[in-house]
Amino acid sequence: MQYNTILFSINYQNSSKFLNICDIKCQTSRKRFLEGIKTIVTEEEYKEAENLVKEFQNPGGEGEKLQNFLKEYAEKNDDYLTRVWTEEMYLNNRLPLPIYTNPFILLPKQNFRGDNDRFSFIAKFIIFCLKFKQKLESGELKQELKQESDSSMANYYRFFNVYRRPGEEKDEHVYTDNSRHVIVICNNQFFMLLLPEKCIPSEKNLGEKLKEIQDQSKTAPAYKPIGILTAHNRQQWSELRKDLIKSEINKQSITHIENCLFVVCMDESIESLEGQKYPYFNKFSDQNLEIMANHVLHGNKSIHSTANRWFDVFLQFIVTKDGTNGICMEPSVVDGSSMLRFCEQFLAFLKTPQSESEDAENVTVSRIHWEIHKSFNKKINDIKESIDTLIEQVDLNIVKFTNFGKNFIKQQKINPDIFLQLSLQMTYFRIYRYFTSTFETASLHQFRFGRIDNIRSANEDVWNLMESIFRPFEKGTDKRDKFTKAINKQEEILSYTMKGEGPDNHLLCLKHMAALKGLPEPAFFKSHSYRQFIDFRLCFSQITTNQDIIMGYCPSALQGYACTYILHDNDITFFVSSGKNDKKTNTKNFANCWMYSLTDLKQTWEYCNSLRVYLP
């Protein structure tokens, strides 16, 4: 199939058809913008937004000019939308990567009998990554994942070869080819594991080298915990990096890290965290999952493993001595759904017998050296204090809801994702009695270079349903009609967003065109209503997996909630996070209210369904 370079629809083969679609989209984006803010701003603010939209879309006005610029730009640039989205969402963001940006993926806990088991497990991961890379390059992975086109494989082609380098005003992606080394961090010391070029090393050989690294990490020279610098805000980390690379030793060391395939973080046991007592992890409970999730997310402060990281690298594989393991990923490179498939394949790899490599070439270990001046010591200590304070603010819950799951929702002929959307809106409404702008991830992988868009579920029809549910004396037929309307509206939004026709990305591109052309930012984008439109106090994602995997992240600025959920046949596992420093948020309360909302929504639906039997 010959792919159109335009992202909006891979099915359109020429630019003239694209221009028609783009014109239609320009009209609908503004209409959908107004729908998206109607329940989250005041009546006066909404009227002001209507006037701004009318002014913006006047013939010959700002909107039309920006739309024409966008068409010209799109005809000349591949993946223009994803590039703009990546810059706005990630690379322009100056906040620290841990907590604010990087999500975690918690994998099933391992039961290591000793260090050799741990080294063997890490060796298996390294071997899996090398084989995954081989399959990716040969096209075998595309067949295994049953992908029909290269469009949906674009994310995988960015595995292992893209790094996020800090910048003063904007970060940048650094690309590397033919890399053949892994960075291993142990006891805050950095090592390079150089792998043979023409074969995959044996598990035994890798295990021996990992033991060598652990032993060397306890010997001189004991460098300062340089990895903590990557937990700083992006502008200041960029300035520190410039100071560091004035030394040729440091410049070479950072180059090795920037060009690596991935990072392995060999951490101490979680129970060893000073000043806290954790239960011994013989079996999973919600509390145990939360403790392990916190560790993979941020490393449990500088006193434990937060400095045993390099947060700019796309993939950090984290393994503790007591078997907690998972991935901390930098998401500007690849989105979470591709990483989930990667993790599923790794877990399947662990269960499949593998033939041992002949190990024709040995793996070599070299220590990464640093030249750290005394002036850096205070900076390192200040960053430790800053990230430790940030970690203290993180509040996360992992809960299993056992009343029902995917099977019940499907039996009602409702899209399970829509049912969960409604339950989350109901939860927020239950607590605050108002709506907020929400972000739910919609995959655009069907498009060339596609990443994600936003399924907006805070709208007038859902608002009317929530008011109805919490109004006990309202007629049952009214509840039934409002429930049906809300579901239909969500189906409409879900459908057009998955087709690449949501308003968020399109409006973002128009805003970017003004900046690209050196024009003043239009009043529309400076308005309170647009700021409210993109101020996401409730973010959520469905995690689709059949493995014991939990994925989560924190809300931006810790002033709202971030939620993920996994739908099983008869239960739902969900993750909620928020910030302890915001008096308006309470993670445990939100999680409890979510369980109540799921039950109430089920009962309301069953009640409305019963009315269909007796009423027209």
Coordinates of C-alpha atoms in Angstrom, one line a residue:
M1 CA 0.0 0.0 0.0
Q2 CA 1.4 3.5 -0.9
Y3 CA 1.0 5.7 2.2
N4 CA -0.1 9.2 2.1
T5 CA 2.2 11.5 4.0
I6 CA -0.8 13.1 5.6
L7 CA -1.7 11.7 9.0
F8 CA -5.3 12.6 9.1
S9 CA -6.3 9.6 7.0
I10 CA -4.1 6.9 5.6
N11 CA -6.9 5.9 3.2
Y12 CA -6.7 9.1 1.1
Q13 CA -4.2 8.7 -1.7
N14 CA -3.8 12.2 -2.9
S15 CA -3.6 15.7 -1.5
S16 CA -6.8 17.1 -3.1
K17 CA -8.9 14.6 -1.2
F18 CA -6.9 15.5 1.9
L19 CA -7.7 19.2 1.5
N20 CA -11.4 18.5 1.4
I21 CA -11.2 16.4 4.6
C22 CA -9.0 19.2 6.2
D23 CA -11.6 21.8 5.3
I24 CA -14.4 19.7 6.9
K25 CA -12.2 19.1 9.9
C26 CA -11.6 22.8 10.3
Q27 CA -15.3 23.4 10.8
T28 CA -15.9 20.4 13.0
S29 CA -13.0 21.0 15.3
R30 CA -14.4 24.3 16.4
K31 CA -17.8 22.8 16.9
R32 CA -16.3 20.0 19.0
F33 CA -14.2 22.4 20.9
L34 CA -17.4 24.2 22.1
E35 CA -18.9 20.8 23.0
G36 CA -15.8 20.0 25.0
I37 CA -15.9 23.1 27.1
K38 CA -19.7 23.5 27.6
T39 CA -19.7 21.6 30.9
I40 CA -16.4 22.8 32.3
V41 CA -16.7 26.6 32.0
T42 CA -19.4 29.1 33.2
E43 CA -22.2 30.2 31.0
E44 CA -20.6 33.7 30.6
E45 CA -17.3 32.1 29.7
Y46 CA -19.0 29.8 27.2
K47 CA -20.7 32.8 25.4
E48 CA -17.3 34.5 25.2
A49 CA -15.8 31.3 23.7
E50 CA -18.6 31.2 21.1
N51 CA -17.7 34.8 20.1
L52 CA -14.0 33.9 19.9
V53 CA -14.7 30.9 17.7
K54 CA -16.9 33.0 15.4
E55 CA -14.2 35.6 15.1
F56 CA -11.5 32.9 14.6
Q57 CA -13.4 31.3 11.7
N58 CA -14.4 34.4 9.8
P59 CA -13.6 34.3 6.1
G60 CA -10.1 35.6 5.6
G61 CA -9.5 35.7 9.3
E62 CA -6.8 34.1 11.5
G63 CA -8.3 30.6 11.5
E64 CA -8.5 30.4 7.7
K65 CA -5.0 31.7 7.3
L66 CA -3.6 29.2 9.8
Q67 CA -5.6 26.4 8.1
N68 CA -4.0 27.3 4.7
F69 CA -0.5 27.3 6.3
L70 CA -1.3 23.9 7.8
K71 CA -2.3 22.5 4.4
E72 CA 1.0 23.8 2.8
Y73 CA 3.1 22.5 5.7
A74 CA 1.4 19.1 5.6
E75 CA 2.0 18.6 1.9
K76 CA 5.8 19.1 2.5
N77 CA 6.3 17.3 5.7
D78 CA 6.0 13.7 6.8
D79 CA 4.4 13.0 10.2
Y80 CA 3.9 16.7 10.8
L81 CA 1.1 16.1 13.3
T82 CA 3.1 13.7 15.5
R83 CA 6.1 16.0 15.4
V84 CA 4.1 18.9 16.6
W85 CA 2.3 16.8 19.2
T86 CA 5.6 15.4 20.5
E87 CA 7.1 18.8 20.9
E88 CA 4.1 20.3 22.7
M89 CA 3.3 17.3 24.9
Y90 CA 6.9 16.4 25.8
L91 CA 9.9 18.2 24.4
N92 CA 8.8 21.7 25.4
N93 CA 7.9 20.5 28.9
R94 CA 10.5 21.8 31.4
L95 CA 9.3 19.7 34.4
P96 CA 11.4 16.8 35.7
L97 CA 10.9 13.4 33.9
P98 CA 10.4 11.3 37.0
I99 CA 6.9 11.6 38.4
Y100 CA 5.7 14.3 35.9
T101 CA 6.4 12.5 32.6
N102 CA 7.8 8.9 32.8
P103 CA 5.3 6.1 33.3
F104 CA 6.1 2.8 34.9
I105 CA 5.3 -0.8 33.9
L106 CA 5.3 -3.3 36.8
L107 CA 6.0 -6.9 35.8
P108 CA 5.3 -10.0 37.8
K109 CA 7.5 -10.3 40.8
Q110 CA 10.3 -12.9 40.6
N111 CA 11.4 -15.2 43.4
F112 CA 15.2 -15.1 43.4
R113 CA 17.0 -17.6 45.5
G114 CA 20.2 -15.6 45.2
D115 CA 22.2 -13.3 43.1
N116 CA 22.7 -15.9 40.4
D117 CA 19.0 -16.1 39.8
R118 CA 18.8 -12.3 39.5
F119 CA 21.7 -12.2 37.0
S120 CA 20.1 -15.0 35.0
F121 CA 16.8 -13.1 34.8
I122 CA 18.5 -9.8 33.7
A123 CA 20.6 -11.8 31.1
K124 CA 17.3 -13.3 29.7
F125 CA 16.0 -9.7 29.3
I126 CA 19.1 -8.6 27.4
I127 CA 18.9 -11.7 25.2
F128 CA 15.2 -11.0 24.5
C129 CA 15.9 -7.4 23.6
L130 CA 18.6 -8.5 21.1
K131 CA 16.3 -11.0 19.5
F132 CA 13.4 -8.5 19.5
K133 CA 15.7 -6.1 17.6
Q134 CA 16.7 -8.8 15.1
K135 CA 13.0 -9.6 14.5
L136 CA 12.2 -6.0 14.1
E137 CA 15.0 -5.5 11.5
S138 CA 14.2 -8.6 9.6
G139 CA 10.4 -8.0 9.4
E140 CA 9.6 -11.1 11.5
L141 CA 8.2 -9.0 14.3
K142 CA 5.6 -7.5 12.0
Q143 CA 4.4 -11.0 11.1
E144 CA 4.3 -12.1 14.8
L145 CA 2.2 -9.0 15.8
K146 CA 0.0 -9.6 12.7
Q147 CA 0.4 -6.0 11.6
E148 CA -1.1 -5.3 8.2
S149 CA 1.0 -2.2 7.4
D150 CA 4.2 -0.4 8.3
S151 CA 2.0 2.4 9.7
S152 CA 1.3 0.5 12.9
M153 CA 4.9 -0.6 13.2
A154 CA 6.3 2.9 13.3
N155 CA 6.6 3.0 17.0
Y156 CA 8.6 -0.2 17.2
Y157 CA 11.2 1.1 14.7
R158 CA 12.0 3.7 17.3
F159 CA 12.9 1.2 20.0
F160 CA 16.6 1.1 21.1
N161 CA 17.8 4.0 18.9
V162 CA 16.3 7.3 20.2
Y163 CA 17.4 9.3 23.3
R164 CA 15.9 12.4 24.8
R165 CA 18.6 15.0 25.3
P166 CA 17.8 18.0 27.6
G167 CA 17.8 21.5 26.2
E168 CA 17.4 25.0 27.7
E169 CA 14.2 25.8 25.9
K170 CA 13.3 22.5 24.3
D171 CA 14.6 18.9 24.5
E172 CA 15.7 17.1 21.4
H173 CA 15.7 13.5 20.2
V174 CA 19.1 12.0 19.4
Y175 CA 19.2 9.1 17.0
T176 CA 21.8 6.4 16.9
D177 CA 22.3 3.4 14.6
N178 CA 24.2 0.1 15.1
S179 CA 24.5 0.5 18.8
R180 CA 25.7 -2.6 20.5
H181 CA 26.1 -1.8 24.2
V182 CA 23.9 -1.7 27.3
I183 CA 24.4 0.6 30.2
V184 CA 24.2 -1.1 33.6
I185 CA 23.9 1.0 36.8
C186 CA 24.6 -0.6 40.2
N187 CA 25.2 1.2 43.5
N188 CA 25.0 4.5 41.5
Q189 CA 28.0 3.5 39.4
F190 CA 27.8 3.2 35.6
F191 CA 29.2 0.4 33.4
M192 CA 29.1 -0.4 29.7
L193 CA 28.3 -3.9 28.7
L194 CA 29.7 -4.3 25.2
L195 CA 27.9 -7.0 23.3
P196 CA 29.3 -9.0 20.3
E197 CA 28.2 -7.7 16.9
K198 CA 27.5 -11.0 15.1
C199 CA 25.9 -13.2 17.7
I200 CA 23.7 -13.2 20.8
P201 CA 25.7 -13.9 23.9
S202 CA 24.9 -16.8 26.2
E203 CA 22.9 -16.4 29.4
K204 CA 25.9 -17.8 31.3
N205 CA 28.4 -15.3 29.9
L206 CA 26.0 -12.4 30.5
G207 CA 25.4 -13.5 34.1
E208 CA 29.1 -13.7 34.8
K209 CA 29.6 -10.1 33.5
L210 CA 26.7 -8.8 35.6
K211 CA 28.3 -10.3 38.7
E212 CA 31.5 -8.6 37.7
I213 CA 29.7 -5.3 37.5
Q214 CA 28.2 -5.8 40.9
D215 CA 31.6 -6.6 42.4
Q216 CA 33.3 -3.6 40.7
S217 CA 30.5 -1.2 41.8
K218 CA 31.6 -1.7 45.4
T219 CA 35.3 -0.8 44.7
A220 CA 37.0 2.5 44.1
P221 CA 36.6 4.8 42.5
A222 CA 33.2 5.5 44.1
Y223 CA 31.8 8.3 41.9
K224 CA 29.1 10.7 43.2
P225 CA 25.5 9.6 42.2
I226 CA 25.6 11.4 38.8
G227 CA 22.3 9.8 37.7
I228 CA 20.3 12.0 40.0
L229 CA 21.1 14.9 37.6
T230 CA 18.6 13.5 35.1
A231 CA 15.8 13.9 37.7
H232 CA 16.2 17.7 37.7
N233 CA 14.0 20.1 35.7
R234 CA 15.0 20.1 32.0
Q235 CA 16.4 23.5 31.7
Q236 CA 18.8 23.2 34.7
W237 CA 19.8 19.6 33.7
S238 CA 20.7 21.0 30.3
E239 CA 22.9 23.7 31.9
L240 CA 24.5 21.1 34.2
R241 CA 25.1 18.8 31.2
K242 CA 26.9 21.6 29.3
D243 CA 29.2 22.1 32.3
L244 CA 29.8 18.3 32.6
I245 CA 30.9 17.8 29.0
K246 CA 33.5 20.5 29.2
S247 CA 35.5 17.5 30.5
E248 CA 36.5 15.1 27.7
I249 CA 36.0 12.2 30.2
N250 CA 32.5 13.3 31.0
K251 CA 31.7 14.0 27.3
Q252 CA 32.7 10.5 26.3
S253 CA 30.8 8.9 29.2
I254 CA 27.5 10.8 28.4
T255 CA 28.0 9.9 24.7
H256 CA 28.1 6.2 25.7
I257 CA 24.9 6.6 27.6
E258 CA 23.1 8.5 24.9
N259 CA 24.0 5.9 22.3
C260 CA 23.1 2.8 24.4
L261 CA 20.4 0.3 23.5
F262 CA 18.8 0.6 26.9
V263 CA 19.7 0.8 30.6
V264 CA 19.6 -1.9 33.3
C265 CA 19.2 -0.7 36.9
M266 CA 20.4 -3.3 39.4
D267 CA 18.8 -2.1 42.7
E268 CA 19.0 -3.1 46.3
S269 CA 16.0 -4.9 47.9
I270 CA 13.0 -2.7 48.7
E271 CA 13.0 -4.0 52.3
S272 CA 16.4 -2.4 52.7
L273 CA 15.0 1.1 52.5
E274 CA 16.2 2.8 55.6
G275 CA 13.6 4.0 58.1
Q276 CA 10.7 2.0 56.6
K277 CA 9.5 -1.6 57.1
Y278 CA 7.9 -3.4 54.2
P279 CA 6.2 -6.8 54.3
Y280 CA 8.0 -9.7 52.8
F281 CA 6.6 -10.2 49.3
N282 CA 5.5 -13.9 49.3
K283 CA 2.2 -13.0 47.6
F284 CA 0.6 -10.0 46.0
S285 CA -1.7 -7.7 47.8
D286 CA -2.7 -4.2 46.8
Q287 CA -0.3 -2.7 49.3
N288 CA 2.6 -4.8 48.0
L289 CA 1.7 -3.8 44.4
E290 CA 1.7 -0.1 45.4
I291 CA 5.1 -0.4 47.1
M292 CA 6.6 -2.1 44.0
A293 CA 4.9 0.4 41.6
N294 CA 6.4 3.3 43.6
H295 CA 9.9 1.8 43.3
V296 CA 9.7 1.2 39.5
L297 CA 8.2 4.7 39.0
H298 CA 10.8 6.7 40.9
G299 CA 13.3 4.5 42.8
N300 CA 12.2 5.3 46.4
K301 CA 14.2 8.5 46.9
S302 CA 17.9 9.2 46.6
I303 CA 18.7 7.2 49.8
H304 CA 17.7 4.1 47.9
S305 CA 17.6 3.9 44.1
T306 CA 16.5 7.2 42.5
A307 CA 20.1 8.0 41.7
N308 CA 20.5 4.5 40.3
R309 CA 18.8 5.7 37.1
W310 CA 19.2 7.7 33.9
F311 CA 15.7 9.0 33.2
D312 CA 16.5 10.4 29.7
V313 CA 16.9 6.9 28.2
F314 CA 13.8 5.5 26.5
L315 CA 13.9 2.1 28.3
Q316 CA 15.2 1.4 31.9
F317 CA 14.8 -2.2 33.0
I318 CA 14.7 -2.2 36.8
V319 CA 15.4 -5.3 39.0
T320 CA 15.7 -5.4 42.7
K321 CA 17.4 -8.1 44.7
D322 CA 14.1 -9.2 46.1
G323 CA 12.5 -9.7 42.7
T324 CA 10.6 -6.4 42.1
N325 CA 11.0 -5.6 38.4
G326 CA 9.6 -3.5 35.6
I327 CA 10.2 -0.7 33.2
C328 CA 10.5 3.0 33.6
M329 CA 10.1 4.5 30.1
E330 CA 10.6 7.9 28.6
P331 CA 7.4 8.3 26.6
S332 CA 8.3 11.0 24.0
V333 CA 9.9 8.3 21.9
V334 CA 7.2 5.6 22.0
D335 CA 3.8 5.4 23.6
G336 CA 2.7 2.9 26.2
S337 CA 0.7 0.5 24.1
S338 CA 3.8 -0.5 22.1
M339 CA 5.8 -1.0 25.3
L340 CA 3.0 -3.2 26.6
R341 CA 3.2 -5.5 23.6
F342 CA 7.0 -5.6 24.1
C343 CA 6.5 -6.6 27.8
E344 CA 4.0 -9.3 26.9
Q345 CA 6.5 -10.7 24.4
F346 CA 9.2 -10.7 27.1
L347 CA 6.9 -12.6 29.6
A348 CA 6.1 -15.1 26.8
F349 CA 9.9 -15.4 26.1
L350 CA 10.5 -16.3 29.7
K351 CA 8.2 -19.3 29.5
T352 CA 9.7 -20.6 26.2
P353 CA 12.8 -22.9 26.2
Q354 CA 15.6 -21.1 24.4
S355 CA 18.6 -22.6 22.7
E356 CA 21.9 -21.5 24.2
S357 CA 24.2 -19.4 22.1
E358 CA 27.6 -20.9 21.2
D359 CA 29.0 -17.7 22.6
A360 CA 31.6 -17.3 19.8
E361 CA 32.5 -13.8 21.1
N362 CA 32.7 -12.7 24.7
V363 CA 30.9 -9.8 26.3
T364 CA 33.2 -7.2 27.7
V365 CA 32.7 -4.8 30.6
S366 CA 34.1 -1.3 31.0
R367 CA 33.5 1.1 33.7
I368 CA 32.2 4.6 32.9
H369 CA 34.3 7.3 34.5
W370 CA 33.4 10.8 35.6
E371 CA 35.3 13.9 36.4
I372 CA 33.2 15.7 39.0
H373 CA 34.5 18.9 40.5
K374 CA 33.7 19.8 44.1
S375 CA 31.4 22.6 42.9
F376 CA 29.0 19.8 41.7
N377 CA 28.6 18.2 45.1
K378 CA 26.3 20.9 46.4
K379 CA 24.3 20.8 43.1
I380 CA 23.9 17.0 43.5
N381 CA 22.8 17.4 47.1
D382 CA 20.2 20.1 46.1
I383 CA 18.8 17.9 43.4
K384 CA 18.5 14.9 45.8
E385 CA 16.5 17.1 48.2
S386 CA 14.3 18.4 45.4
I387 CA 13.4 15.0 44.0
D388 CA 12.9 13.5 47.4
T389 CA 10.4 16.2 48.2
L390 CA 8.6 15.5 44.9
I391 CA 8.5 11.7 45.6
E392 CA 6.9 12.4 49.0
Q393 CA 4.0 14.1 47.2
V394 CA 3.2 11.0 45.2
D395 CA 0.1 9.1 46.3
L396 CA -1.0 6.0 44.4
N397 CA -3.5 3.2 44.9
I398 CA -3.9 -0.1 43.1
V399 CA -7.3 -1.7 43.6
K400 CA -9.0 -4.8 42.2
F401 CA -12.8 -4.4 41.7
T402 CA -14.4 -7.8 41.9
N403 CA -18.2 -7.1 41.5
F404 CA -18.1 -7.6 37.7
G405 CA -15.9 -7.2 34.7
K406 CA -15.8 -7.1 30.9
N407 CA -18.3 -10.0 30.5
F408 CA -21.2 -8.2 32.2
I409 CA -20.6 -5.0 30.3
K410 CA -20.5 -6.8 27.0
Q411 CA -23.7 -8.7 27.8
Q412 CA -25.4 -5.4 28.1
K413 CA -24.2 -4.6 24.6
I414 CA -22.2 -1.6 25.8
N415 CA -18.7 -0.8 24.7
P416 CA -16.7 -1.6 27.9
D417 CA -14.5 1.5 27.4
I418 CA -17.5 3.7 27.2
F419 CA -18.9 2.2 30.4
L420 CA -15.6 3.0 32.2
Q421 CA -15.6 6.5 30.7
L422 CA -19.0 7.1 32.3
S423 CA -17.9 5.6 35.6
L424 CA -14.9 7.9 35.8
Q425 CA -17.0 11.0 35.0
M426 CA -19.5 9.8 37.6
T427 CA -16.7 9.5 40.2
Y428 CA -15.4 13.0 39.5
F429 CA -19.0 14.4 39.6
R430 CA -19.7 12.5 42.8
I431 CA -16.7 14.1 44.6
Y432 CA -16.8 17.6 43.2
R433 CA -20.3 18.1 41.7
Y434 CA -18.7 19.6 38.6
F435 CA -16.8 18.4 35.5
T436 CA -13.2 19.0 34.5
S437 CA -11.4 18.6 31.2
T438 CA -10.4 15.0 30.7
F439 CA -7.9 13.2 28.6
E440 CA -8.4 9.5 27.6
T441 CA -5.8 8.0 25.3
A442 CA -6.9 7.0 21.8
S443 CA -4.4 5.2 19.7
L444 CA -3.8 6.5 16.2
H445 CA -1.5 3.6 15.2
Q446 CA -3.6 2.9 12.1
F447 CA -2.0 6.1 10.6
R448 CA 1.5 6.5 9.5
F449 CA 3.6 7.8 12.4
G450 CA 0.4 8.0 14.4
R451 CA 0.6 8.3 18.2
I452 CA -2.4 9.3 20.2
D453 CA -5.4 11.6 20.4
N454 CA -7.9 12.5 23.2
I455 CA -11.3 10.9 23.6
R456 CA -13.2 13.7 25.4
S457 CA -15.9 12.2 27.6
A458 CA -16.9 15.3 29.6
N459 CA -19.9 16.6 27.6
E460 CA -23.5 17.8 28.0
D461 CA -25.1 14.4 27.5
V462 CA -22.9 12.8 30.2
W463 CA -23.6 15.8 32.5
N464 CA -27.3 15.3 32.1
L465 CA -27.0 11.6 32.9
M466 CA -24.9 12.3 36.1
E467 CA -27.4 14.9 37.3
S468 CA -30.2 12.4 36.7
I469 CA -28.5 9.6 38.5
F470 CA -28.0 11.8 41.6
R471 CA -31.6 13.0 41.4
P472 CA -33.4 10.2 43.2
F473 CA -37.0 11.3 42.4
E474 CA -36.5 11.8 38.6
K475 CA -38.7 9.6 36.4
G476 CA -37.2 6.3 35.4
T477 CA -38.0 6.9 31.7
D478 CA -36.0 10.2 31.8
K479 CA -33.0 8.3 33.3
R480 CA -33.3 5.7 30.6
D481 CA -33.4 8.3 27.8
K482 CA -30.4 10.2 29.2
F483 CA -28.4 7.0 29.7
T484 CA -29.1 6.0 26.0
K485 CA -28.1 9.6 24.9
A486 CA -24.9 9.5 26.9
I487 CA -23.9 6.2 25.5
N488 CA -24.7 7.3 21.9
K489 CA -22.7 10.5 22.4
Q490 CA -19.7 8.6 23.7
E491 CA -19.8 6.2 20.8
E492 CA -19.8 9.2 18.4
I493 CA -16.8 10.7 20.1
L494 CA -14.9 7.4 20.2
S495 CA -15.6 6.8 16.6
Y496 CA -14.4 10.2 15.2
T497 CA -11.4 10.3 17.5
M498 CA -10.2 6.9 16.4
K499 CA -10.5 8.1 12.8
G500 CA -8.1 10.9 13.5
E501 CA -10.8 13.6 13.6
G502 CA -10.7 14.7 17.2
P503 CA -10.3 18.5 17.8
D504 CA -7.3 18.4 20.1
N505 CA -4.5 17.6 17.6
H506 CA -6.0 19.7 14.9
L507 CA -6.2 22.8 17.1
L508 CA -2.7 22.2 18.4
C509 CA -1.4 22.2 14.8
L510 CA -3.2 25.5 14.0
K511 CA -1.6 27.0 17.2
H512 CA 1.8 25.7 16.1
M513 CA 1.4 27.3 12.6
A514 CA 1.1 30.7 14.2
A515 CA 4.3 30.2 16.1
L516 CA 6.1 28.7 13.0
K517 CA 5.1 31.7 10.9
G518 CA 6.2 34.2 13.6
L519 CA 2.6 35.5 14.0
P520 CA 1.1 36.7 17.3
E521 CA -0.7 34.0 19.1
P522 CA -4.4 34.3 18.2
A523 CA -6.7 35.4 21.0
F524 CA -8.6 32.1 20.7
F525 CA -5.6 30.2 22.0
K526 CA -4.9 32.7 24.8
S527 CA -8.5 32.6 26.1
H528 CA -9.5 31.2 29.5
S529 CA -11.8 28.7 27.7
Y530 CA -8.9 27.2 25.6
R531 CA -6.7 27.0 28.7
Q532 CA -9.6 25.1 30.5
F533 CA -9.9 22.9 27.4
I534 CA -6.3 21.7 27.8
D535 CA -6.1 21.7 31.6
F536 CA -6.6 18.0 32.1
R537 CA -7.4 17.4 35.8
L538 CA -8.6 13.8 35.0
C539 CA -6.5 11.6 32.7
F540 CA -7.1 7.9 32.1
S541 CA -6.2 5.0 29.8
Q542 CA -7.3 1.5 29.3
I543 CA -4.5 -1.0 29.5
T544 CA -5.2 -3.9 27.3
T545 CA -3.2 -7.0 28.4
N546 CA -3.8 -10.6 29.3
Q547 CA -0.6 -10.7 31.5
D548 CA 0.0 -9.7 35.1
I549 CA 1.2 -6.3 34.1
I550 CA 0.2 -3.0 35.8
M551 CA 1.0 0.3 34.1
G552 CA 0.5 3.8 35.5
Y553 CA 1.6 7.4 35.6
C554 CA 1.1 10.6 37.6
P555 CA -1.0 13.6 36.6
S556 CA 0.8 16.6 35.3
A557 CA 1.7 19.0 38.1
L558 CA 0.1 16.5 40.6
Q559 CA -3.0 18.7 40.6
G560 CA -5.5 16.1 39.4
Y561 CA -5.9 12.4 38.9
A562 CA -4.3 9.9 36.6
C563 CA -6.0 6.6 36.2
T564 CA -5.4 3.4 34.3
Y565 CA -7.6 0.3 34.2
I566 CA -7.4 -3.3 33.0
L567 CA -10.6 -5.0 32.2
H568 CA -10.7 -8.7 33.0
D569 CA -13.6 -11.0 32.3
N570 CA -15.0 -10.8 35.8
D571 CA -13.1 -8.0 37.6
I572 CA -11.3 -4.7 36.9
T573 CA -7.8 -3.8 38.2
F574 CA -7.4 -0.1 38.4
F575 CA -4.6 2.4 39.3
V576 CA -5.1 5.9 40.6
S577 CA -2.5 8.6 41.4
S578 CA -2.6 12.1 42.6
G579 CA -0.5 14.6 44.6
K580 CA -0.6 14.7 48.4
N581 CA 0.2 18.4 48.3
D582 CA -3.0 19.4 46.6
K583 CA -5.8 19.7 49.2
K584 CA -8.5 19.1 46.6
T585 CA -7.2 15.6 45.7
N586 CA -7.3 12.4 47.6
T587 CA -6.3 9.2 45.8
K588 CA -7.8 6.7 48.3
N589 CA -11.1 8.6 48.3
F590 CA -11.2 8.7 44.5
A591 CA -10.5 5.0 44.2
N592 CA -13.3 4.2 46.7
C593 CA -15.7 6.5 44.9
W594 CA -14.8 4.8 41.6
M595 CA -15.8 1.4 43.0
Y596 CA -19.1 3.0 44.2
S597 CA -19.7 4.6 40.8
L598 CA -19.1 1.3 38.9
T599 CA -21.7 -0.4 41.1
D600 CA -24.2 2.6 40.9
L601 CA -23.8 2.7 37.1
K602 CA -24.5 -1.0 36.8
Q603 CA -27.6 -0.7 39.0
T604 CA -28.9 2.4 37.1
W605 CA -28.4 0.5 33.8
E606 CA -30.2 -2.6 35.1
Y607 CA -33.0 -0.4 36.3
C608 CA -33.3 1.5 33.0
N609 CA -33.1 -1.9 31.2
S610 CA -36.1 -3.2 33.3
L611 CA -38.2 -0.2 32.1
R612 CA -37.7 -1.3 28.5
V613 CA -39.7 -4.5 29.3
Y614 CA -42.7 -2.6 30.6
L615 CA -42.6 0.7 28.8
P616 CA -42.5 1.8 25.2

